[in-house]
Tab-separated table of C-alpha atoms and ligand atoms in Angstrom:
chain	number	residue	atom	x	y	z
A	263	MET	CA	137.263	77.791	-58.555
A	264	GLY	CA	134.685	75.193	-57.654
A	265	GLU	CA	132.800	73.429	-60.839
A	266	SER	CA	129.532	74.218	-59.078
A	267	MET	CA	130.239	78.260	-59.990
A	268	PRO	CA	131.866	77.860	-63.418
A	269	GLY	CA	130.421	81.478	-64.062
A	270	SER	CA	132.256	83.256	-61.439
A	271	ALA	CA	135.486	82.885	-63.538
A	272	ALA	CA	133.667	84.250	-66.626
A	273	LEU	CA	135.439	87.055	-68.679
A	274	ALA	CA	133.998	90.638	-69.045
A	275	GLY	CA	135.317	90.784	-72.477
A	276	GLY	CA	135.208	88.754	-75.498
A	277	ARG	CA	132.118	88.044	-77.651
A	278	ASP	CA	130.165	86.838	-74.559
A	279	GLY	CA	131.568	89.180	-71.507
A	280	HIS	CA	128.605	91.523	-72.198
A	281	ARG	CA	126.020	88.759	-71.277
A	282	ARG	CA	127.763	87.704	-68.147
A	283	LEU	CA	127.896	91.469	-67.333
A	284	ALA	CA	124.251	91.841	-67.966
A	285	GLU	CA	123.627	89.190	-65.292
A	286	LEU	CA	125.992	90.519	-62.414
A	287	ILE	CA	125.272	94.140	-63.019
A	288	PRO	CA	121.577	93.925	-61.870
A	289	LEU	CA	122.983	91.975	-58.616
A	290	VAL	CA	125.358	94.941	-57.840
A	291	LEU	CA	122.580	97.707	-58.839
A	292	ASN	CA	120.195	96.083	-56.021
A	293	GLY	CA	122.888	95.743	-53.465
A	294	LEU	CA	123.440	99.419	-54.088
A	295	ALA	CA	119.918	100.176	-53.669
A	296	ASP	CA	119.375	98.011	-50.727
A	297	GLY	CA	122.195	98.844	-48.809
A	298	THR	CA	121.458	102.722	-49.577
A	299	ALA	CA	118.270	102.098	-47.938
A	300	GLU	CA	119.555	100.127	-45.086
A	301	ARG	CA	121.908	103.032	-44.239
A	302	GLY	CA	119.123	105.654	-44.412
A	303	GLY	CA	121.470	108.746	-43.769
A	304	ALA	CA	124.618	110.368	-45.395
A	305	GLY	CA	126.602	107.636	-43.887
A	306	PRO	CA	126.842	104.437	-41.434
A	307	ALA	CA	125.608	104.798	-37.808
A	308	GLY	CA	127.903	103.996	-35.070
A	309	GLY	CA	131.277	104.714	-36.049
A	310	PRO	CA	134.022	102.497	-36.846
A	311	ALA	CA	133.209	99.737	-34.257
A	312	ALA	CA	129.664	99.132	-35.697
A	313	VAL	CA	131.448	99.021	-39.266
A	314	ALA	CA	133.959	96.970	-38.294
A	315	ALA	CA	131.302	94.731	-36.716
A	316	GLY	CA	129.298	94.912	-39.883
A	317	VAL	CA	132.133	93.159	-41.783
A	318	ALA	CA	133.130	90.896	-39.300
A	319	ALA	CA	129.428	89.536	-39.213
A	320	LEU	CA	129.887	88.702	-42.687
A	321	THR	CA	133.425	87.339	-43.070
A	322	GLY	CA	132.652	85.309	-39.774
A	323	ALA	CA	130.081	83.496	-41.258
A	324	ALA	CA	132.337	82.910	-44.318
A	325	PRO	CA	135.794	84.280	-44.755
A	326	LEU	CA	136.387	86.734	-47.107
A	327	ALA	CA	138.711	84.293	-49.198
A	328	ALA	CA	137.915	80.769	-47.776
A	329	ALA	CA	139.246	77.518	-49.784
A	330	THR	CA	136.058	77.403	-51.585
A	331	GLY	CA	134.512	80.546	-52.781
A	332	VAL	CA	130.745	81.604	-52.339
A	333	GLY	CA	130.240	82.306	-55.900
A	334	ALA	CA	129.714	85.483	-57.998
A	335	GLU	CA	126.343	86.105	-57.329
A	336	GLN	CA	126.423	85.541	-53.491
A	337	ALA	CA	130.021	87.649	-53.385
A	338	LEU	CA	128.607	90.547	-55.632
A	339	THR	CA	124.998	90.732	-53.852
A	340	GLU	CA	126.198	90.549	-50.138
A	341	LEU	CA	129.511	93.043	-50.667
A	342	SER	CA	127.671	95.523	-52.851
A	343	ARG	CA	125.047	95.612	-50.044
A	344	LEU	CA	127.622	96.002	-47.392
A	345	LEU	CA	129.663	98.553	-49.048
A	346	ALA	CA	126.561	100.957	-49.644
A	347	ALA	CA	125.269	100.471	-46.113
A	348	GLY	CA	128.703	101.206	-44.329
A	349	SER	CA	129.700	104.234	-47.056
A	350	VAL	CA	129.451	107.561	-46.773
A	351	ASP	CA	127.497	108.748	-49.552
A	352	PRO	CA	128.646	112.412	-51.115
A	353	ALA	CA	125.139	112.049	-53.488
A	354	ASP	CA	123.652	112.897	-49.911
A	355	PRO	CA	123.574	116.688	-48.960
A	356	ALA	CA	124.615	116.072	-45.711
A	357	CYS	CA	127.892	114.362	-46.852
A	358	ALA	CA	129.779	117.553	-47.455
A	359	ALA	CA	133.207	117.463	-45.373
A	360	HIS	CA	135.602	117.266	-48.305
A	361	LEU	CA	136.497	117.563	-52.107
A	362	HIS	CA	134.671	114.316	-52.339
A	363	CYS	CA	132.047	114.642	-55.362
A	364	PRO	CA	129.365	112.300	-56.062
A	365	PRO	CA	130.154	110.963	-59.346
A	366	LEU	CA	127.751	111.118	-62.331
A	367	ALA	CA	125.824	107.951	-63.497
A	368	VAL	CA	127.114	108.612	-67.112
A	369	ALA	CA	130.769	108.713	-65.901
A	370	VAL	CA	130.280	105.360	-63.857
A	371	ALA	CA	128.689	103.576	-66.655
A	372	ALA	CA	131.364	104.390	-69.135
A	373	ASP	CA	133.889	102.946	-66.427
A	374	VAL	CA	131.855	99.345	-66.936
A	375	VAL	CA	133.207	99.189	-70.741
A	376	ALA	CA	136.612	100.682	-70.120
A	377	SER	CA	137.074	98.045	-67.229
A	378	ALA	CA	135.941	95.301	-69.202
A	379	LEU	CA	138.044	96.126	-72.157
A	380	ASN	CA	141.132	97.017	-69.657
A	381	PRO	CA	143.077	99.147	-71.983
A	382	SER	CA	146.581	99.902	-70.229
A	383	MET	CA	147.991	103.532	-71.447
A	384	ASP	CA	151.422	102.865	-71.077
A	385	SER	CA	151.795	101.535	-74.939
A	386	TRP	CA	149.741	101.807	-77.987
A	387	ASP	CA	149.408	97.752	-78.556
A	388	GLN	CA	147.404	97.925	-75.370
A	389	ALA	CA	145.215	100.956	-75.768
A	390	PRO	CA	144.912	101.812	-79.342
A	391	VAL	CA	141.472	103.888	-79.518
A	392	ALA	CA	141.756	104.870	-75.828
A	393	SER	CA	145.107	106.489	-76.203
A	394	GLU	CA	143.661	108.475	-79.431
A	395	LEU	CA	140.681	109.365	-77.393
A	396	GLU	CA	142.818	110.204	-74.425
A	397	ARG	CA	144.936	112.534	-76.550
A	398	GLU	CA	141.803	114.461	-77.839
A	399	LEU	CA	140.519	114.791	-74.122
A	400	VAL	CA	143.819	116.057	-72.503
A	401	THR	CA	144.534	118.769	-75.551
A	402	LEU	CA	141.135	120.012	-74.850
A	403	VAL	CA	141.634	120.209	-71.137
A	404	ALA	CA	145.224	122.081	-72.171
A	405	ARG	CA	143.375	124.494	-74.293
A	406	LEU	CA	141.185	125.377	-71.253
A	407	CYS	CA	144.154	126.196	-69.469
A	408	TYR	CA	146.394	127.994	-72.289
A	409	PRO	CA	143.867	129.106	-74.884
A	410	GLY	CA	146.489	131.502	-76.562
A	411	ALA	CA	149.206	128.671	-76.831
A	412	THR	CA	149.995	126.656	-80.023
A	413	ALA	CA	150.615	123.300	-79.098
A	414	PRO	CA	149.490	122.877	-75.251
A	415	ASP	CA	149.157	119.496	-73.624
A	416	ALA	CA	148.387	117.571	-70.709
A	417	VAL	CA	148.783	114.266	-69.062
A	418	VAL	CA	146.564	112.444	-67.100
A	419	THR	CA	147.242	111.875	-63.190
A	420	THR	CA	146.076	110.161	-60.197
A	421	GLY	CA	145.324	113.454	-58.774
A	422	GLY	CA	146.593	116.670	-57.443
A	423	THR	CA	149.152	115.210	-55.421
A	424	GLU	CA	150.766	113.610	-58.871
A	425	SER	CA	150.208	116.574	-60.460
A	426	ASN	CA	152.138	118.348	-58.105
A	427	LEU	CA	154.688	116.124	-58.163
A	428	LEU	CA	155.080	116.310	-61.588
A	429	GLY	CA	154.764	119.813	-61.645
A	430	LEU	CA	157.974	120.358	-59.256
A	431	LEU	CA	159.723	117.309	-61.453
A	432	LEU	CA	159.429	119.383	-64.765
A	433	ALA	CA	161.033	122.375	-62.688
A	434	ARG	CA	163.603	120.606	-61.242
A	435	GLU	CA	164.941	118.603	-64.568
A	436	PRO	CA	166.393	121.356	-66.239
A	437	ASN	CA	167.570	122.772	-62.690
A	438	PRO	CA	168.426	120.489	-59.810
A	439	ALA	CA	169.447	123.619	-57.514
A	440	VAL	CA	165.725	124.962	-57.974
A	441	ARG	CA	163.783	125.982	-54.639
A	442	PRO	CA	160.378	125.272	-54.030
A	443	VAL	CA	158.478	128.113	-52.630
A	444	CYS	CA	154.507	128.103	-51.762
A	445	GLY	CA	151.990	129.832	-49.912
A	446	ARG	CA	151.103	128.972	-46.474
A	447	ASN	CA	148.001	128.092	-47.638
A	448	ALA	CA	149.320	125.300	-50.212
A	449	HIS	CA	148.329	121.715	-49.837
A	450	HIS	CA	150.256	119.446	-47.922
A	451	SER	CA	151.257	117.464	-51.228
A	452	VAL	CA	153.467	120.256	-52.235
A	453	ALA	CA	155.914	119.526	-49.570
A	454	ARG	CA	155.732	115.864	-50.038
A	455	ALA	CA	156.675	116.285	-53.758
A	456	ALA	CA	159.374	118.271	-52.629
A	457	TRP	CA	160.671	115.699	-50.063
A	458	LEU	CA	160.112	112.703	-52.882
A	459	LEU	CA	161.984	114.507	-55.369
A	460	GLY	CA	165.109	115.555	-52.897
A	461	LEU	CA	164.697	118.941	-52.815
A	462	PRO	CA	164.813	121.191	-49.938
A	463	ALA	CA	161.661	121.702	-47.986
A	464	PRO	CA	159.196	124.661	-49.663
A	465	VAL	CA	159.919	128.262	-48.459
A	466	LEU	CA	156.498	129.534	-46.911
A	467	VAL	CA	155.271	132.965	-48.271
A	468	ASP	CA	152.857	134.677	-46.055
A	469	CYS	CA	149.245	135.266	-47.027
A	470	ASP	CA	146.587	138.373	-46.815
A	471	GLY	CA	143.902	136.146	-45.071
A	472	GLU	CA	144.192	132.968	-46.890
A	473	ARG	CA	145.905	134.176	-50.537
A	474	MET	CA	149.361	134.283	-51.119
A	475	ARG	CA	150.705	137.958	-50.731
A	476	PRO	CA	152.589	139.115	-54.146
A	477	SER	CA	154.642	141.757	-52.197
A	478	ALA	CA	155.833	138.755	-49.731
A	479	LEU	CA	156.559	136.409	-52.696
A	480	ASP	CA	158.877	139.097	-54.294
A	481	GLU	CA	160.811	139.265	-51.335
A	482	THR	CA	161.025	135.568	-50.885
A	483	VAL	CA	162.039	134.916	-54.382
A	484	ARG	CA	164.595	137.929	-54.405
A	485	GLY	CA	166.414	137.235	-51.181
A	486	LEU	CA	166.452	133.153	-52.198
A	487	GLY	CA	169.934	133.300	-54.293
A	488	SER	CA	168.888	130.433	-56.407
A	489	PRO	CA	166.260	129.559	-59.196
A	490	ALA	CA	162.625	128.984	-57.534
A	491	VAL	CA	159.619	126.830	-58.695
A	492	VAL	CA	156.462	128.968	-57.104
A	493	VAL	CA	153.410	126.850	-56.502
A	494	ALA	CA	150.385	129.282	-56.356
A	495	THR	CA	146.913	127.643	-55.405
A	496	ALA	CA	143.609	128.097	-57.166
A	497	GLY	CA	141.086	126.868	-54.734
A	498	THR	CA	142.869	126.099	-51.276
A	499	THR	CA	142.004	123.255	-49.057
A	500	ASP	CA	140.887	124.964	-46.262
A	501	THR	CA	138.876	127.896	-47.628
A	502	GLY	CA	138.636	127.290	-51.509
A	503	GLU	CA	140.223	130.943	-51.811
A	504	ILE	CA	142.053	131.566	-55.152
A	505	ASP	CA	145.880	133.027	-54.750
A	506	PRO	CA	146.163	136.598	-57.055
A	507	LEU	CA	147.431	134.597	-59.992
A	508	ARG	CA	148.238	137.514	-62.501
A	509	ASP	CA	150.160	139.422	-59.872
A	510	LEU	CA	152.141	136.082	-58.628
A	511	ALA	CA	152.799	135.181	-62.143
A	512	GLN	CA	154.281	138.782	-62.855
A	513	VAL	CA	156.584	138.506	-59.697
A	514	CYS	CA	157.525	135.094	-61.138
A	515	ARG	CA	158.453	136.572	-64.516
A	516	ARG	CA	160.375	139.237	-63.051
A	517	HIS	CA	162.917	136.952	-61.015
A	518	GLY	CA	162.922	134.206	-63.930
A	519	ALA	CA	161.017	131.981	-61.285
A	520	ARG	CA	158.704	128.974	-62.671
A	521	LEU	CA	155.249	128.990	-61.796
A	522	HIS	CA	153.056	126.002	-60.762
A	523	VAL	CA	149.454	126.435	-60.086
A	524	ASP	CA	147.605	123.757	-58.256
A	525	ALA	CA	144.127	124.165	-59.338
A	526	SER	CA	143.141	120.871	-58.438
A	527	TYR	CA	140.068	122.217	-56.877
A	528	GLY	CA	139.350	125.502	-58.829
A	529	GLY	CA	140.704	124.483	-62.363
A	530	LEU	CA	137.501	123.137	-63.913
A	531	ALA	CA	135.739	126.654	-62.867
A	532	LEU	CA	137.287	127.215	-66.363
A	533	CYS	CA	134.509	125.338	-68.221
A	534	SER	CA	132.192	128.510	-66.666
A	535	ALA	CA	132.310	131.853	-68.609
A	536	LYS	CA	130.948	133.358	-65.280
A	537	LEU	CA	133.651	131.888	-62.893
A	538	LYS	CA	136.740	131.763	-65.654
A	539	PRO	CA	137.592	135.425	-64.267
A	540	LEU	CA	138.273	134.234	-60.825
A	541	LEU	CA	141.445	132.118	-62.378
A	542	ASP	CA	142.678	135.147	-64.237
A	543	GLY	CA	146.101	134.638	-65.113
A	544	ILE	CA	146.567	131.098	-65.038
A	545	ALA	CA	147.621	130.718	-68.564
A	546	ASP	CA	151.205	132.441	-67.261
A	547	ALA	CA	151.445	129.401	-65.525
A	548	ASP	CA	154.078	127.262	-66.679
A	549	SER	CA	152.084	123.953	-65.169
A	550	VAL	CA	148.589	123.757	-63.868
A	551	ALA	CA	147.219	120.823	-61.548
A	552	LEU	CA	143.190	120.035	-62.021
A	553	ASP	CA	141.179	117.196	-60.760
A	554	ALA	CA	137.877	116.225	-62.538
A	555	HIS	CA	137.372	114.094	-59.380
A	556	LYS	CA	136.144	117.108	-57.626
A	557	PHE	CA	134.528	119.597	-60.018
A	558	GLY	CA	134.182	117.380	-62.975
A	559	TRP	CA	132.320	114.641	-61.204
A	560	GLN	CA	134.357	111.592	-62.017
A	561	PRO	CA	134.651	108.931	-59.688
A	562	ILE	CA	138.443	108.691	-58.542
A	563	SER	CA	141.214	109.093	-60.008
A	564	ALA	CA	140.797	111.830	-62.557
A	565	GLY	CA	143.815	114.033	-62.224
A	566	LEU	CA	145.523	116.219	-65.088
A	567	LEU	CA	148.546	118.210	-65.124
A	568	ALA	CA	148.564	120.723	-68.073
A	569	VAL	CA	151.709	122.313	-69.742
A	570	ARG	CA	151.721	125.229	-72.307
A	571	GLU	CA	153.883	123.490	-74.913
A	572	ALA	CA	153.905	119.559	-75.555
A	573	ALA	CA	157.918	119.602	-75.602
A	574	ASP	CA	157.523	120.855	-72.083
A	575	LEU	CA	156.685	116.993	-71.072
A	576	ALA	CA	159.700	115.831	-72.828
A	577	ALA	CA	161.578	115.239	-69.296
A	578	LEU	CA	159.165	112.268	-68.784
A	579	SER	CA	160.250	110.407	-71.962
A	580	VAL	CA	161.791	107.110	-71.223
A	581	ARG	CA	162.770	104.163	-73.452
A	582	ALA	CA	161.568	100.572	-72.643
A	583	GLU	CA	162.241	98.222	-75.475
A	584	TYR	CA	159.260	95.789	-74.708
A	585	LEU	CA	156.949	98.983	-74.781
A	586	ASN	CA	158.250	101.701	-76.923
A	587	ALA	CA	161.378	100.028	-79.223
A	588	GLY	CA	162.984	103.057	-81.315
A	589	ASP	CA	161.905	101.208	-84.659
A	590	ASP	CA	158.194	101.064	-83.319
A	591	THR	CA	158.284	104.664	-82.676
A	592	GLU	CA	159.899	105.243	-86.066
A	593	ALA	CA	157.307	103.174	-87.701
A	594	GLY	CA	154.481	105.201	-86.637
A	595	LEU	CA	153.695	103.583	-83.096
A	596	PRO	CA	152.617	106.423	-80.842
A	597	ASP	CA	155.186	106.497	-77.751
A	598	LEU	CA	152.829	106.736	-74.705
A	599	LEU	CA	155.480	105.878	-71.818
A	600	GLY	CA	156.421	109.424	-71.454
A	601	ARG	CA	153.163	110.349	-70.768
A	602	SER	CA	153.265	109.297	-67.108
A	603	ILE	CA	155.521	108.443	-64.489
A	604	ARG	CA	153.465	105.108	-63.991
A	605	THR	CA	153.470	102.307	-66.633
A	606	SER	CA	150.404	100.292	-66.363
A	607	ARG	CA	147.843	102.730	-66.221
A	608	ARG	CA	143.868	102.867	-66.185
A	609	PRO	CA	141.924	104.511	-69.170
A	610	ASP	CA	140.517	107.352	-66.564
A	611	ALA	CA	140.409	109.797	-69.911
A	612	PHE	CA	137.776	107.369	-71.249
A	613	ARG	CA	134.779	108.510	-68.729
A	614	MET	CA	136.117	112.088	-68.790
A	615	ALA	CA	135.527	112.178	-72.694
A	616	VAL	CA	132.268	110.579	-72.361
A	617	THR	CA	131.180	112.934	-69.555
A	618	LEU	CA	132.373	116.058	-71.447
A	619	ARG	CA	130.790	114.905	-74.690
A	620	ALA	CA	127.426	114.174	-72.837
A	621	LEU	CA	127.441	117.252	-71.061
A	622	GLY	CA	129.517	119.794	-73.251
A	623	LEU	CA	131.590	122.320	-71.688
A	624	ASP	CA	128.821	124.605	-70.921
A	625	GLY	CA	127.026	121.963	-69.111
A	626	MET	CA	129.791	120.911	-67.002
A	627	GLY	CA	130.316	124.729	-66.201
A	628	ALA	CA	126.781	125.062	-65.074
A	629	LEU	CA	127.299	122.316	-62.585
A	630	VAL	CA	130.211	124.376	-61.201
A	631	GLU	CA	128.267	127.008	-61.024
A	632	HIS	CA	125.511	125.485	-59.325
A	633	CYS	CA	127.951	124.480	-56.597
A	634	CYS	CA	129.272	128.039	-56.133
A	635	ASP	CA	125.867	129.734	-56.277
A	636	THR	CA	124.594	127.199	-53.698
A	637	ALA	CA	127.475	128.046	-51.265
A	638	ALA	CA	126.938	131.714	-51.505
A	639	GLU	CA	123.418	130.587	-50.101
A	640	VAL	CA	124.122	128.541	-47.585
A	641	ALA	CA	126.442	130.999	-46.547
A	642	GLY	CA	123.695	133.579	-46.444
A	643	MET	CA	121.685	131.098	-44.361
A	644	ILE	CA	124.128	130.603	-41.815
A	645	ASP	CA	124.968	134.266	-41.599
A	646	ARG	CA	121.154	134.758	-41.028
A	647	HIS	CA	120.868	132.062	-38.302
A	648	PRO	CA	120.990	133.281	-34.656
A	649	GLY	CA	122.859	129.629	-33.696
A	650	LEU	CA	125.679	129.939	-36.009
A	651	ARG	CA	128.364	132.131	-37.176
A	652	LEU	CA	129.953	132.356	-40.702
A	653	TRP	CA	133.572	132.543	-41.303
A	654	GLY	CA	133.259	134.640	-44.627
A	655	ALA	CA	131.954	134.830	-47.852
A	656	PRO	CA	132.664	131.704	-50.097
A	657	THR	CA	134.755	132.085	-53.219
A	658	LEU	CA	134.259	128.735	-54.605
A	659	SER	CA	131.913	126.496	-53.045
A	660	THR	CA	133.772	125.969	-49.498
A	661	VAL	CA	131.710	127.612	-46.297
A	662	LEU	CA	133.351	127.838	-42.857
A	663	PHE	CA	130.985	128.132	-39.946
A	664	LYS	CA	130.601	127.013	-36.461
A	665	PRO	CA	128.029	127.219	-33.545
A	666	VAL	CA	127.900	130.575	-31.662
A	667	ASP	CA	130.318	130.719	-28.730
A	668	ALA	CA	131.771	127.312	-29.805
A	669	ASP	CA	135.138	126.856	-28.526
A	670	ASP	CA	137.564	124.646	-30.362
A	671	GLU	CA	137.025	121.377	-28.578
A	672	LEU	CA	133.132	121.769	-28.817
A	673	VAL	CA	133.473	122.634	-33.184
A	674	ALA	CA	135.319	119.006	-33.067
A	675	ARG	CA	133.192	117.344	-30.669
A	676	VAL	CA	129.788	118.298	-33.150
A	677	ARG	CA	131.533	117.059	-35.981
A	678	ARG	CA	132.528	113.557	-34.683
A	679	THR	CA	129.022	113.514	-33.187
A	680	LEU	CA	127.187	113.814	-36.442
A	681	LEU	CA	129.817	111.383	-38.062
A	682	GLU	CA	129.226	108.811	-35.577
A	683	ALA	CA	125.503	108.842	-35.673
A	684	GLY	CA	125.614	108.866	-39.430
A	685	THR	CA	123.712	112.257	-39.545
A	686	ALA	CA	125.990	114.452	-41.451
A	687	ILE	CA	129.806	114.222	-42.730
A	688	VAL	CA	130.870	117.683	-42.037
A	689	GLY	CA	134.768	118.716	-42.505
A	690	ARG	CA	137.115	120.872	-40.338
A	691	ALA	CA	139.318	123.704	-40.964
A	692	THR	CA	142.158	124.689	-38.290
A	693	MET	CA	142.224	128.722	-38.961
A	694	SER	CA	144.490	131.657	-37.297
A	695	ASP	CA	141.434	132.124	-34.926
A	696	GLY	CA	140.427	128.357	-34.238
A	697	VAL	CA	139.015	125.401	-35.381
A	698	TRP	CA	135.506	125.854	-38.074
A	699	LEU	CA	133.059	123.325	-39.465
A	700	LYS	CA	133.652	122.911	-43.213
A	701	LEU	CA	131.361	122.461	-46.034
A	702	THR	CA	132.560	121.624	-49.344
A	703	LEU	CA	129.533	121.683	-51.555
A	704	LEU	CA	130.150	119.442	-54.692
A	705	HIS	CA	126.750	118.220	-55.005
A	706	PRO	CA	125.643	119.467	-58.614
A	707	HIS	CA	121.788	119.434	-57.732
A	708	ALA	CA	121.082	119.983	-54.177
A	709	LYS	CA	119.689	123.235	-53.514
A	710	ALA	CA	120.578	125.668	-50.706
A	711	GLU	CA	117.153	124.400	-48.531
A	712	ASP	CA	118.591	120.945	-48.672
A	713	TYR	CA	121.527	121.831	-46.687
A	714	ARG	CA	119.089	123.445	-43.844
A	715	PRO	CA	118.584	120.090	-41.962
A	716	LEU	CA	122.334	119.851	-41.766
A	717	LEU	CA	122.468	123.482	-40.326
A	718	GLU	CA	119.844	122.542	-37.593
A	719	SER	CA	121.706	119.165	-36.753
A	720	VAL	CA	124.625	121.282	-36.191
A	721	VAL	CA	122.746	123.587	-33.963
A	722	ALA	CA	121.183	120.794	-32.345
A	723	THR	CA	124.354	118.818	-31.497
A	724	ALA	CA	126.081	121.725	-30.308
A	725	ASP	CA	123.314	122.385	-27.646
A	726	ALA	CA	123.324	118.442	-26.840
A	727	VAL	CA	126.921	118.351	-26.372
A	728	ARG	CA	126.928	121.566	-24.053
A	729	LEU	CA	124.513	120.254	-21.860
A	730	PRO	CA	126.032	117.801	-19.743
A	731	GLU	CA	128.877	120.298	-19.200
A	732	SER	CA	126.479	122.922	-17.897
A	733	ALA	CA	124.558	120.256	-16.078
A	734	ALA	CA	127.863	119.286	-14.078
A	735	VAL	CA	128.684	122.967	-13.502
A	736	ARG	CA	125.284	123.209	-11.681
B	819	PLP	C1	142.604	117.506	-53.670
B	819	PLP	C2	143.908	118.534	-53.560
B	819	PLP	C3	144.818	118.218	-53.895
B	819	PLP	C4	145.313	116.585	-53.604
B	819	PLP	O1	144.612	115.959	-54.646
B	819	PLP	P1	144.390	114.402	-54.877
B	819	PLP	O2	143.519	114.408	-56.158
B	819	PLP	O3	143.596	114.413	-53.541
B	819	PLP	O4	145.810	114.001	-55.087
B	819	PLP	C5	146.024	119.022	-53.895
B	819	PLP	N1	145.784	120.253	-53.744
B	819	PLP	C6	144.594	120.805	-53.613
B	819	PLP	C7	144.563	122.320	-53.870
B	819	PLP	C8	143.290	120.179	-53.887
B	819	PLP	O5	142.460	120.490	-53.781
């Protein structure tokens, strides 16, 4: 650090950290405001080349990490603005491709104090109150999944990928010969988890449309000849559909198979009395994956894995003398190491706790309902639009559609054209009948009408992309 900028190395915590943060945070907020205004739309215009050129323009003038730094003020001002100008912003309704939520301001603000104090969740002596808050938060979430259980529990993960890995790990621990089984609609992380754990690739079960067929699961598990762990999905990635959980749980029970429900997308619908019936049967699962960085509106990452009984997590316990020595645990220091496969771990539960306290469960449920209701309305708008075709009625907040008379190539080109222009960020889903455009609506306030410009851009772009070809034919 140069002496010219002593403040660049100031700490965030301690008695005076808040003063330095009070100087720096406004710079970040100005950068956010200026960069957002500069961008103008949902995403940066010009695609990867323009974004790379924007970064090069800044680092060309002063390398990212030269021998002498530019100081905290300049670094924050320039790079915050660059980040905002070159980001896709999920708080813009036209940014609707993925399960990529616009975080709530309350959650982001909570992250400031969590980051300043930096509790690490691997031992009580690094996270006294953060670990206690985490315990309350995870118990609350576990009770949502298992309302009838005596001691349900949950652990915080980085997201559905890690939760699915843990779900399969808990199935394998008592039973190394366990065979993973999942629907053809399952998330790719299920197969990856099997691979990481040294298990055979999952046996794939046929679906009715996009939902796992219980009779097909029954046949598969019956013919397996070894114990199974079945992964069902509550909110599929392509269409947001929910497997018939109660029927699948019955099949699992009949064959003594374990059931893990990947509710990374749909899980937080449990906060809504109106939507909860969609997840009927989820309490019959042995483990449930949920993501609060989808419905939940947390900054990444905010995953959870819930189990019916706390003892079900015993397989994760591990002893490291420097973190959870036996005599420390006996003397009453909580043992946190067995609550994750990670060691150092961010207090992601803190902002989830702040958010739930601020909104209440009903408030959270209302946001989920808003997204699902809006998706139904947008689907109606698409269905009535002469230039668009709707794939089907949405279950949660995912809407598949395409321009009329569009082949796969046209659909893909429309998506890329809108992305490159920064006009709209739309997803894609490859279904049995070809490629569709996908909207995954996670904006908790946008109204159906706010999506009309996006729909019109799709129609206009499809017409524009079609033109040169028809001109060439002539
Ligand atoms: C998002 C998602 C995942 C992956 O979760 P990450 O949080 O991205 O790790 C897995 N399964 C489903 C159904 C999902 O929606």
